[in-house]
mmCIF file of N, CA, C and O in Angstrom:
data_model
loop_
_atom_site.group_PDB
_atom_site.id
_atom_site.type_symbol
_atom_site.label_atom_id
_atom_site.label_comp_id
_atom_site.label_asym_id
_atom_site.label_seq_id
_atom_site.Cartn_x
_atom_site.Cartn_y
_atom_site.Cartn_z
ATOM 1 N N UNK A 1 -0.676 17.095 0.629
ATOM 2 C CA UNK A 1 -1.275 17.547 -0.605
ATOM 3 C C UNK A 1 -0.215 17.864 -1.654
ATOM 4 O O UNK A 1 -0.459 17.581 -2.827
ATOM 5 N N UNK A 2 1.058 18.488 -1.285
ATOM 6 C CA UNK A 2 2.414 18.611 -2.057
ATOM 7 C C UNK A 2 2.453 17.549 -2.694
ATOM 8 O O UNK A 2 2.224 17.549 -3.904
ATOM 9 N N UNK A 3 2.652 16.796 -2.242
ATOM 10 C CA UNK A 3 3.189 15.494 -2.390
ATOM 11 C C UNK A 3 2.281 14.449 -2.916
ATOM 12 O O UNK A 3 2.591 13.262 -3.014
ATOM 13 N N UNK A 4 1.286 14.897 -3.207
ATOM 14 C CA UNK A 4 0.248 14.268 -4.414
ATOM 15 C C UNK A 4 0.320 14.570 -5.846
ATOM 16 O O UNK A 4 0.299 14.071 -6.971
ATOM 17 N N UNK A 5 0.457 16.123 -4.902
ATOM 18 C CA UNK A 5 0.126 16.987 -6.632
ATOM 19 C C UNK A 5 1.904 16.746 -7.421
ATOM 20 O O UNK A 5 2.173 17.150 -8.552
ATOM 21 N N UNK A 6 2.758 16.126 -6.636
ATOM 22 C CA UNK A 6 3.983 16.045 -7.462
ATOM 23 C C UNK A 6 4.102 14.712 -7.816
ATOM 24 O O UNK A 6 5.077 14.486 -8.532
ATOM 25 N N UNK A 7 3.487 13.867 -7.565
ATOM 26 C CA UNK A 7 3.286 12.354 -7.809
ATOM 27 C C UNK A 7 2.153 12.452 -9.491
ATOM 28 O O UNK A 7 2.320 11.850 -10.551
ATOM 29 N N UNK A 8 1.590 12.969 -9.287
ATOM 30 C CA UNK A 8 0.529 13.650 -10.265
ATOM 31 C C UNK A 8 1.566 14.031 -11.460
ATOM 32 O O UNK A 8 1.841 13.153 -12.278
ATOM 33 N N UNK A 9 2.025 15.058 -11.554
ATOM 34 C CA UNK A 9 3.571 15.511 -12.559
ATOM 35 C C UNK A 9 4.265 14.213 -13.335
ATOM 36 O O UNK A 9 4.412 13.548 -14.361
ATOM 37 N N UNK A 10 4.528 14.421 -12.087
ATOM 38 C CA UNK A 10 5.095 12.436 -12.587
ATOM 39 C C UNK A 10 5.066 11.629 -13.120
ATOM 40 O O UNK A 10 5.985 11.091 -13.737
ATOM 41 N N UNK A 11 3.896 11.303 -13.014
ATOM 42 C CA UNK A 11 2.896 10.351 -13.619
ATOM 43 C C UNK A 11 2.342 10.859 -15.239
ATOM 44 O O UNK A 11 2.314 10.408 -16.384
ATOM 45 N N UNK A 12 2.087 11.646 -14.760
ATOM 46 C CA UNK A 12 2.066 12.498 -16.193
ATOM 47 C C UNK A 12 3.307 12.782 -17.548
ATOM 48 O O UNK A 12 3.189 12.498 -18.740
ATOM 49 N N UNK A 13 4.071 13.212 -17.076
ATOM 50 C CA UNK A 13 5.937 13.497 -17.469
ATOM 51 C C UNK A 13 5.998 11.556 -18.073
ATOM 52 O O UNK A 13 6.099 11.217 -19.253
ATOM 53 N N UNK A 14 5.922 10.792 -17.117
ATOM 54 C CA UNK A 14 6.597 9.442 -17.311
ATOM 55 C C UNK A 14 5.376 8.396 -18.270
ATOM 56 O O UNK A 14 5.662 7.289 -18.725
ATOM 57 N N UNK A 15 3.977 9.093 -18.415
ATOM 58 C CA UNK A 15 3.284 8.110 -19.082
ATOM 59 C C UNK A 15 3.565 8.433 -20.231
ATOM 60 O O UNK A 15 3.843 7.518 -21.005
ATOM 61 N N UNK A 16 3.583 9.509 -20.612
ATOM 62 C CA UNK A 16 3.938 10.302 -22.248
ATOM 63 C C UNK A 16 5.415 9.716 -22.611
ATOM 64 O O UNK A 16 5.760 9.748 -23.792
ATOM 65 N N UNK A 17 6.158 9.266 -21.782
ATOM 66 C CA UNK A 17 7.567 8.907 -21.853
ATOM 67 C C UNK A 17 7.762 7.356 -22.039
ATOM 68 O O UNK A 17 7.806 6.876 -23.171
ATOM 69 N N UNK A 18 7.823 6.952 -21.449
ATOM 70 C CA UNK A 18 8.183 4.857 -21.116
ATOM 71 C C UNK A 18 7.204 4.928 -20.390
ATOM 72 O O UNK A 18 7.116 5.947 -19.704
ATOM 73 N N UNK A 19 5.978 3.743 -20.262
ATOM 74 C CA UNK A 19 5.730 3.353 -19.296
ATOM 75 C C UNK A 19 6.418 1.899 -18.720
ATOM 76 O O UNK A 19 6.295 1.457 -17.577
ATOM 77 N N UNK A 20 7.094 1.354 -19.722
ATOM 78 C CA UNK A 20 8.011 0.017 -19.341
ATOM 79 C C UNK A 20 9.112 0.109 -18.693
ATOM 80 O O UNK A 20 9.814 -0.830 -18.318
ATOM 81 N N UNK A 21 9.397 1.858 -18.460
ATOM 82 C CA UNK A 21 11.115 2.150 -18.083
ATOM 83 C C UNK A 21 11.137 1.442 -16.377
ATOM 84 O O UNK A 21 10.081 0.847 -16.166
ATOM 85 N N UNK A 22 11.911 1.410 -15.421
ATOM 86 C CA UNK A 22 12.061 0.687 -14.136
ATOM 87 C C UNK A 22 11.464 2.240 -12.775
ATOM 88 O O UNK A 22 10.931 2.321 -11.669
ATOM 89 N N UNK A 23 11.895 2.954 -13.607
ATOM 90 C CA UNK A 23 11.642 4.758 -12.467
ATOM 91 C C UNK A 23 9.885 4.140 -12.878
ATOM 92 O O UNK A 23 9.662 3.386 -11.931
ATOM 93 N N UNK A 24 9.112 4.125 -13.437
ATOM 94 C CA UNK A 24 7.630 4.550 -13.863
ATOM 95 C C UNK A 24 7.199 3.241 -13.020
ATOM 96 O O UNK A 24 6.311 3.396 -12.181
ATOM 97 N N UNK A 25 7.734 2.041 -13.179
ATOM 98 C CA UNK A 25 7.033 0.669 -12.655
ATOM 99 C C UNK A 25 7.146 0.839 -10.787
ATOM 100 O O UNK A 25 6.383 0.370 -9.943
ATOM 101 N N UNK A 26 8.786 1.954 -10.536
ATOM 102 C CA UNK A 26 8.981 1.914 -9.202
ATOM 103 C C UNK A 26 7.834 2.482 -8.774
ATOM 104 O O UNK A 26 7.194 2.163 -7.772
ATOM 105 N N UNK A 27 7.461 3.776 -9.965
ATOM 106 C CA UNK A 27 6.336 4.842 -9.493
ATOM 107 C C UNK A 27 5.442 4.374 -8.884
ATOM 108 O O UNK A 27 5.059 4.609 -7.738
ATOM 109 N N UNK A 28 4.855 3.280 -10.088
ATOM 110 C CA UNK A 28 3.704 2.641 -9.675
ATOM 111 C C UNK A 28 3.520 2.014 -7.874
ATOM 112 O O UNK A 28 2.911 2.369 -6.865
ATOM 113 N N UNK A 29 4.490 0.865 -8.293
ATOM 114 C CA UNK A 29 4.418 0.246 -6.980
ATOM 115 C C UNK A 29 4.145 1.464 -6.066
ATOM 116 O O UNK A 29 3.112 1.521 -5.399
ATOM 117 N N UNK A 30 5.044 2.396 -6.043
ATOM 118 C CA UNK A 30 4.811 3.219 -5.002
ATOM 119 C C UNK A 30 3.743 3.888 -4.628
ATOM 120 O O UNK A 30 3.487 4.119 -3.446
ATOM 121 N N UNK A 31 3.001 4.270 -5.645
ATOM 122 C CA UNK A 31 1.549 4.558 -5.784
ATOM 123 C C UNK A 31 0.629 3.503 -5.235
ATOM 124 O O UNK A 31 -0.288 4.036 -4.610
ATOM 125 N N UNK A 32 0.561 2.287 -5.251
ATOM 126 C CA UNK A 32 -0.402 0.860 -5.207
ATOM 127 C C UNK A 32 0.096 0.998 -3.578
ATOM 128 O O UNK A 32 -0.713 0.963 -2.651
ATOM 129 N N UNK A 33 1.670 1.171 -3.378
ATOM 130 C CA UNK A 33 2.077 0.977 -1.772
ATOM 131 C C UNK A 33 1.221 1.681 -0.837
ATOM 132 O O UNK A 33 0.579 1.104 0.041
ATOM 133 N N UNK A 34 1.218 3.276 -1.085
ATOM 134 C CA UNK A 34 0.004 4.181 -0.697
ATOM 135 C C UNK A 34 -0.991 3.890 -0.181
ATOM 136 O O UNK A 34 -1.483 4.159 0.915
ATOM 137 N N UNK A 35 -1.460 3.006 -1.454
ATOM 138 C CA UNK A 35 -3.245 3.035 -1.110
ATOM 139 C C UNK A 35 -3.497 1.913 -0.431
ATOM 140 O O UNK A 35 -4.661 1.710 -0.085
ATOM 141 N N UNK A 36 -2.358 0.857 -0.066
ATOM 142 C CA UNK A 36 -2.547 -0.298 0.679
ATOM 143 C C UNK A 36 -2.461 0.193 2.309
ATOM 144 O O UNK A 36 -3.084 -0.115 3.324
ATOM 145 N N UNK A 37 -1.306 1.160 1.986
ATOM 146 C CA UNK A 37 -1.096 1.517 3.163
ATOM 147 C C UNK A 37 -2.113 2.209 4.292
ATOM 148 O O UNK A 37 -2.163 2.050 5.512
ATOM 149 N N UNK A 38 -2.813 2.948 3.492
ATOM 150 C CA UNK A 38 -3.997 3.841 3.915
ATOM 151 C C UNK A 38 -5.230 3.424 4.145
ATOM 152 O O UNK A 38 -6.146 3.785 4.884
ATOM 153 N N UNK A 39 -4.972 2.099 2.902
ATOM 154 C CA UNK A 39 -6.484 1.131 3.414
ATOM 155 C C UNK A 39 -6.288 -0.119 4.789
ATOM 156 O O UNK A 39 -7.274 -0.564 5.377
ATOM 157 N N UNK A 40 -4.838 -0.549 5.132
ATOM 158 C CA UNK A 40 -4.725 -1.272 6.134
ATOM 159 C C UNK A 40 -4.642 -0.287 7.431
ATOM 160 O O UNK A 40 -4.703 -0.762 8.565
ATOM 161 N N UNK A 41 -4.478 1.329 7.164
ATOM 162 C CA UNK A 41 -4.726 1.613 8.961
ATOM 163 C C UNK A 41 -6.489 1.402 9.039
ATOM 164 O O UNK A 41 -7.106 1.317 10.101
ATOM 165 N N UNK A 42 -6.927 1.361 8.074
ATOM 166 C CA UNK A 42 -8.637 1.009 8.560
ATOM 167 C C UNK A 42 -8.546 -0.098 8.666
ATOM 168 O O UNK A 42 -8.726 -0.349 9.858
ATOM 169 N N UNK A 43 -8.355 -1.035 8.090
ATOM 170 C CA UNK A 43 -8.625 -2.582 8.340
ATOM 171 C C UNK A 43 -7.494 -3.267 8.632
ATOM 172 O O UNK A 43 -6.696 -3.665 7.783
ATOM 173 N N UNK A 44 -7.387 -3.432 9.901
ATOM 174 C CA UNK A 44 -6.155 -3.831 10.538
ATOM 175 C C UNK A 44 -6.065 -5.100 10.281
ATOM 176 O O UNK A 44 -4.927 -5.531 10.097
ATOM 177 N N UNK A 45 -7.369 -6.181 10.183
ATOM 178 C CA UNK A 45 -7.332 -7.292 9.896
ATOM 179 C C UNK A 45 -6.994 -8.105 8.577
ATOM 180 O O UNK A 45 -6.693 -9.298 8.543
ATOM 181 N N UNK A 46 -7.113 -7.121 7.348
ATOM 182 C CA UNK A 46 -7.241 -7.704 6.252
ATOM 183 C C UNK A 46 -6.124 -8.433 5.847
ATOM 184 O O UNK A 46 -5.261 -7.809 5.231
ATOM 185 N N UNK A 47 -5.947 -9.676 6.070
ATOM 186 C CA UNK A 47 -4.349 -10.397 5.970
ATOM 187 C C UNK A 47 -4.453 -10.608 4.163
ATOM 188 O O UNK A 47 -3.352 -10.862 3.674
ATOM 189 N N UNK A 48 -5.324 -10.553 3.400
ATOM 190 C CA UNK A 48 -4.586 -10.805 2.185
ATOM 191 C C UNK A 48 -4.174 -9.434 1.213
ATOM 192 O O UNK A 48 -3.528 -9.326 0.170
ATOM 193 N N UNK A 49 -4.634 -8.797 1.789
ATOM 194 C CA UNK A 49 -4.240 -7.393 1.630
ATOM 195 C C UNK A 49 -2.707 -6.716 2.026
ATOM 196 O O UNK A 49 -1.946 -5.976 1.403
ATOM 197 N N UNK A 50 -2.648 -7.422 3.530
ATOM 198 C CA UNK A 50 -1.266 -7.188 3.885
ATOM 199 C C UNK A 50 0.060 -8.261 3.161
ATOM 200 O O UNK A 50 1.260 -7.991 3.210
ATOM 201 N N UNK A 51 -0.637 -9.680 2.416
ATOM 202 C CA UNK A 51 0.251 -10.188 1.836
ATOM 203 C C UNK A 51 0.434 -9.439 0.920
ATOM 204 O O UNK A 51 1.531 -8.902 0.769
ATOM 205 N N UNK A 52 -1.031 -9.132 -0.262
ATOM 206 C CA UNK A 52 -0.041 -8.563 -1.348
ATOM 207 C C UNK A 52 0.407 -7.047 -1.369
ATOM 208 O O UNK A 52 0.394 -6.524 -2.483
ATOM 209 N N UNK A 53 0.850 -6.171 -0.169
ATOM 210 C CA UNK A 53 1.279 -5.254 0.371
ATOM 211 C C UNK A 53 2.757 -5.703 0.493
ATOM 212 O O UNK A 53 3.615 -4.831 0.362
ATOM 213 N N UNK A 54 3.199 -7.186 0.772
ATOM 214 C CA UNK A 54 4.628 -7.550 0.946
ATOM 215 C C UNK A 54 4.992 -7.619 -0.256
ATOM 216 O O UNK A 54 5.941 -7.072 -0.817
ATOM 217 N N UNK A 55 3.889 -8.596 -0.810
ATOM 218 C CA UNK A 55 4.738 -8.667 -2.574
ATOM 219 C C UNK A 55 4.942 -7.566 -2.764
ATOM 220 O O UNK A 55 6.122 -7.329 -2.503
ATOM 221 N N UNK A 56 4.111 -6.214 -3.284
ATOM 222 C CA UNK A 56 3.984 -5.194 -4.204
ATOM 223 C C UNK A 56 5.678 -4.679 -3.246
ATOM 224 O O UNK A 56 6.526 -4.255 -4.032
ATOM 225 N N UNK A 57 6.031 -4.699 -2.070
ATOM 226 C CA UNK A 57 7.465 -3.987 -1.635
ATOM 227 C C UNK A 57 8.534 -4.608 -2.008
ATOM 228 O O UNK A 57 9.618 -4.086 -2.267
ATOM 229 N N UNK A 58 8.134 -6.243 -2.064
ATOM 230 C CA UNK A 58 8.893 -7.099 -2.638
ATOM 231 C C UNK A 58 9.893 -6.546 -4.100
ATOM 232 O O UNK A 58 11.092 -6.266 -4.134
ATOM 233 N N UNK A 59 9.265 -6.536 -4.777
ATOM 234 C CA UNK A 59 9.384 -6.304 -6.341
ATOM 235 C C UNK A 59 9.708 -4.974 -6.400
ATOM 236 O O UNK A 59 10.624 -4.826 -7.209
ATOM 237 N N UNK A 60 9.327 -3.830 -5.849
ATOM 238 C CA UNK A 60 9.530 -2.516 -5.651
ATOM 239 C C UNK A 60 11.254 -2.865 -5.299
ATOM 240 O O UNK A 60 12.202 -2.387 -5.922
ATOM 241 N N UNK A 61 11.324 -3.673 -4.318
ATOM 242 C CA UNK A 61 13.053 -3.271 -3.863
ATOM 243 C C UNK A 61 13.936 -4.661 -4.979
ATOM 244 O O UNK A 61 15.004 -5.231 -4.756
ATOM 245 N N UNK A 62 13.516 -4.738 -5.491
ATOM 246 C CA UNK A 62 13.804 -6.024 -6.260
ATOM 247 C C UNK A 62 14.422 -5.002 -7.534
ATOM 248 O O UNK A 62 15.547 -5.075 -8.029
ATOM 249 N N UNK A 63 13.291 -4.012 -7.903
ATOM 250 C CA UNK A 63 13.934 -2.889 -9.086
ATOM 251 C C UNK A 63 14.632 -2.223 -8.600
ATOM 252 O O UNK A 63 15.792 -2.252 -9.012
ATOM 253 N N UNK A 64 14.303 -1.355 -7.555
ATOM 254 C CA UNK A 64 15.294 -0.523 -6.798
ATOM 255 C C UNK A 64 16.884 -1.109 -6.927
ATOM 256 O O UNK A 64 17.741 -0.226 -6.969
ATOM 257 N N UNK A 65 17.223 -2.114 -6.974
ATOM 258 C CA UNK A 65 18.620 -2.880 -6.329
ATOM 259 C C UNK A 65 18.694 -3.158 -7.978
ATOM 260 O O UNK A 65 19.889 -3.368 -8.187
ATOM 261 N N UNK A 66 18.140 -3.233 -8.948
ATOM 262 C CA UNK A 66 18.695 -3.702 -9.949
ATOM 263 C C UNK A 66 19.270 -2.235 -10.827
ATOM 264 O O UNK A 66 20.322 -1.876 -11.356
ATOM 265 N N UNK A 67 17.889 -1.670 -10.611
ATOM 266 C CA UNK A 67 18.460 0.727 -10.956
ATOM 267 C C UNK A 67 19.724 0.863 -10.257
ATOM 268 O O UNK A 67 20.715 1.213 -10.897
ATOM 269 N N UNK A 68 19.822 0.548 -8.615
ATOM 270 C CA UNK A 68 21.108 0.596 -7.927
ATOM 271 C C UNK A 68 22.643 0.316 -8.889
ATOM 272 O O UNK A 68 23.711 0.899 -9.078
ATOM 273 N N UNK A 69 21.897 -1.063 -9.359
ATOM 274 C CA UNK A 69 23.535 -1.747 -9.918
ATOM 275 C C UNK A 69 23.656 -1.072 -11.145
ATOM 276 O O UNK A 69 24.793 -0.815 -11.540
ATOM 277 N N UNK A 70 22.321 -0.616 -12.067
ATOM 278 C CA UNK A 70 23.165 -0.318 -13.462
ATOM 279 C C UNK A 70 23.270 1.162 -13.784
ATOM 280 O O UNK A 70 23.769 1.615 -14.814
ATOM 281 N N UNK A 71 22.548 2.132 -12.413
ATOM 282 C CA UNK A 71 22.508 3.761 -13.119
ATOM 283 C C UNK A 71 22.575 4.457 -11.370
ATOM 284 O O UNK A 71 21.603 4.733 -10.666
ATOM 285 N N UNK A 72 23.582 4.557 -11.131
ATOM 286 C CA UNK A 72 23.236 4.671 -9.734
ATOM 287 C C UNK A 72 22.763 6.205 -9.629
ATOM 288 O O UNK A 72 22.046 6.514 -8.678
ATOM 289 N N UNK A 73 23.042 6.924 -10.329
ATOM 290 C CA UNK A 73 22.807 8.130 -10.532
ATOM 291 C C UNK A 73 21.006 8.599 -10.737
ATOM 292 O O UNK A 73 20.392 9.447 -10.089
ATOM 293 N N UNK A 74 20.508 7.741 -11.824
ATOM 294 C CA UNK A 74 19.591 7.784 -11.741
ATOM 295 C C UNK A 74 18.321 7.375 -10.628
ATOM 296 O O UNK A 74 17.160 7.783 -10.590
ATOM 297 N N UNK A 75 19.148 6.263 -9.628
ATOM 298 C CA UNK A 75 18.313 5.671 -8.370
ATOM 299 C C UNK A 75 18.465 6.737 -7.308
ATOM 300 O O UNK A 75 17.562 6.888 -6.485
ATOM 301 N N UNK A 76 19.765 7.630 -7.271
ATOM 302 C CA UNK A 76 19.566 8.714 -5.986
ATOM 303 C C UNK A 76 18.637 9.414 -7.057
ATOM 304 O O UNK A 76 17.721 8.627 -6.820
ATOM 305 N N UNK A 77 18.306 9.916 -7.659
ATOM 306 C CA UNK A 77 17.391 10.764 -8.208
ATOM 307 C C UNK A 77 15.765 10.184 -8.066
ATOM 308 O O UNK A 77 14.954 11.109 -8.105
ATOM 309 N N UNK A 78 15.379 9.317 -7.967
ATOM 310 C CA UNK A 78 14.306 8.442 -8.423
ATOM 311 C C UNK A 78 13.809 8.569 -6.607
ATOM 312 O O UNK A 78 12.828 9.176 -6.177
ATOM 313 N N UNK A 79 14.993 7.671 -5.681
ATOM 314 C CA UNK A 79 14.532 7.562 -4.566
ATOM 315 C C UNK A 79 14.216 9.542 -3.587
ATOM 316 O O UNK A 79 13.237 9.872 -2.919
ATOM 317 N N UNK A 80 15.080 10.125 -3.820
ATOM 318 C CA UNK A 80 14.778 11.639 -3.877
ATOM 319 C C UNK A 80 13.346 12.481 -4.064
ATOM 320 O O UNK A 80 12.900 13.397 -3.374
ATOM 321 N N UNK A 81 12.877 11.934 -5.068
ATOM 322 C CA UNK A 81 11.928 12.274 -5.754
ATOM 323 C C UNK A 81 10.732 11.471 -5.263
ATOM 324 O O UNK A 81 9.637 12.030 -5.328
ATOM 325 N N UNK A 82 10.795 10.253 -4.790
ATOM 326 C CA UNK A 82 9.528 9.421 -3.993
ATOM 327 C C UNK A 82 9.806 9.235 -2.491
ATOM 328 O O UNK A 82 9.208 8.465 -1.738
ATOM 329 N N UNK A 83 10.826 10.080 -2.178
ATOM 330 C CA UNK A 83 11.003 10.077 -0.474
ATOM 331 C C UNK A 83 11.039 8.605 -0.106
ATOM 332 O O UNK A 83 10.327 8.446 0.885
ATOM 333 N N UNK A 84 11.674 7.283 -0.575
ATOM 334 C CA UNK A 84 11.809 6.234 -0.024
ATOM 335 C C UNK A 84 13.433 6.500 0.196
ATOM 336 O O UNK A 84 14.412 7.138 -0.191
ATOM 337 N N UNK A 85 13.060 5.747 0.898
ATOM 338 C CA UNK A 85 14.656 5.453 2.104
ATOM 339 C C UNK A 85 15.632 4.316 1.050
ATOM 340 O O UNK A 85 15.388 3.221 0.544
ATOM 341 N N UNK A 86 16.579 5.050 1.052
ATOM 342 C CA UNK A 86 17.688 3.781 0.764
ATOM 343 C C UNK A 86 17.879 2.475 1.247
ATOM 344 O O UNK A 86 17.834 2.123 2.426
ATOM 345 N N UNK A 87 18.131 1.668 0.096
ATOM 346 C CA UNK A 87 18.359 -0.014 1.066
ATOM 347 C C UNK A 87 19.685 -0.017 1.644
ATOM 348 O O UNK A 87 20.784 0.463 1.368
ATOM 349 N N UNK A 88 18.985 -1.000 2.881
ATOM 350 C CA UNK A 88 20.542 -1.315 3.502
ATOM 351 C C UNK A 88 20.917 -2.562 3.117
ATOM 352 O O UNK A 88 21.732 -3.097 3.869
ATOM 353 N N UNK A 89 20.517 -3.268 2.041
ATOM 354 C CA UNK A 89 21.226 -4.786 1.963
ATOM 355 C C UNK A 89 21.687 -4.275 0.446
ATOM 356 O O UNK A 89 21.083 -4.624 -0.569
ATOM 357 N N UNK A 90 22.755 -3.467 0.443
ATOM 358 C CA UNK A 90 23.451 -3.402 -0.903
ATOM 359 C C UNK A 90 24.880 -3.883 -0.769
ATOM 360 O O UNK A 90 25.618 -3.907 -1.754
#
């Protein structure tokens, strides 16, 4: 429930701000990642669901690695703040 209501902040803070900036688009994905995630432990079967569950991580680490190269400062802050794990293909 923490961890909604600070995703919530967030979202809030960053729509009034950029929504084009790369932190708000990561947001997103990360938000869309969620609800895929929560809807495939019910439907274990749904394979086009789980494809575009790969894309949406796809593109998520696709920004991640590009925030990496130009603000690194700002990506430990970003990944901090959405509890995703650091990449290991840097």
């Amino acid at each position: 429930m923490v961890k909604n209501s600070f995703i919530s902040v967030i979202f809030q803070e960053k729509k009034e701000k950029n929504s084009g900036s790369v932190e708000f688009q990561v947001f997103c994905f990360t938000n869309k990642i969620q609800r895929l995630t929560s809807h495939l432990e019910l439907h274990r079967k749904d394979y086009s669901s789980q494809r575009g569950l790969r894309k949406i991580l796809e593109k998520r680490q696709r920004l991640l690695a590009y925030l990496s190269k130009k603000n690194r400062v700002r990506y430990k802050e970003l990944i901090s703040q959405l509890n995703i794990r650091e990449s290991k293909n840097r």
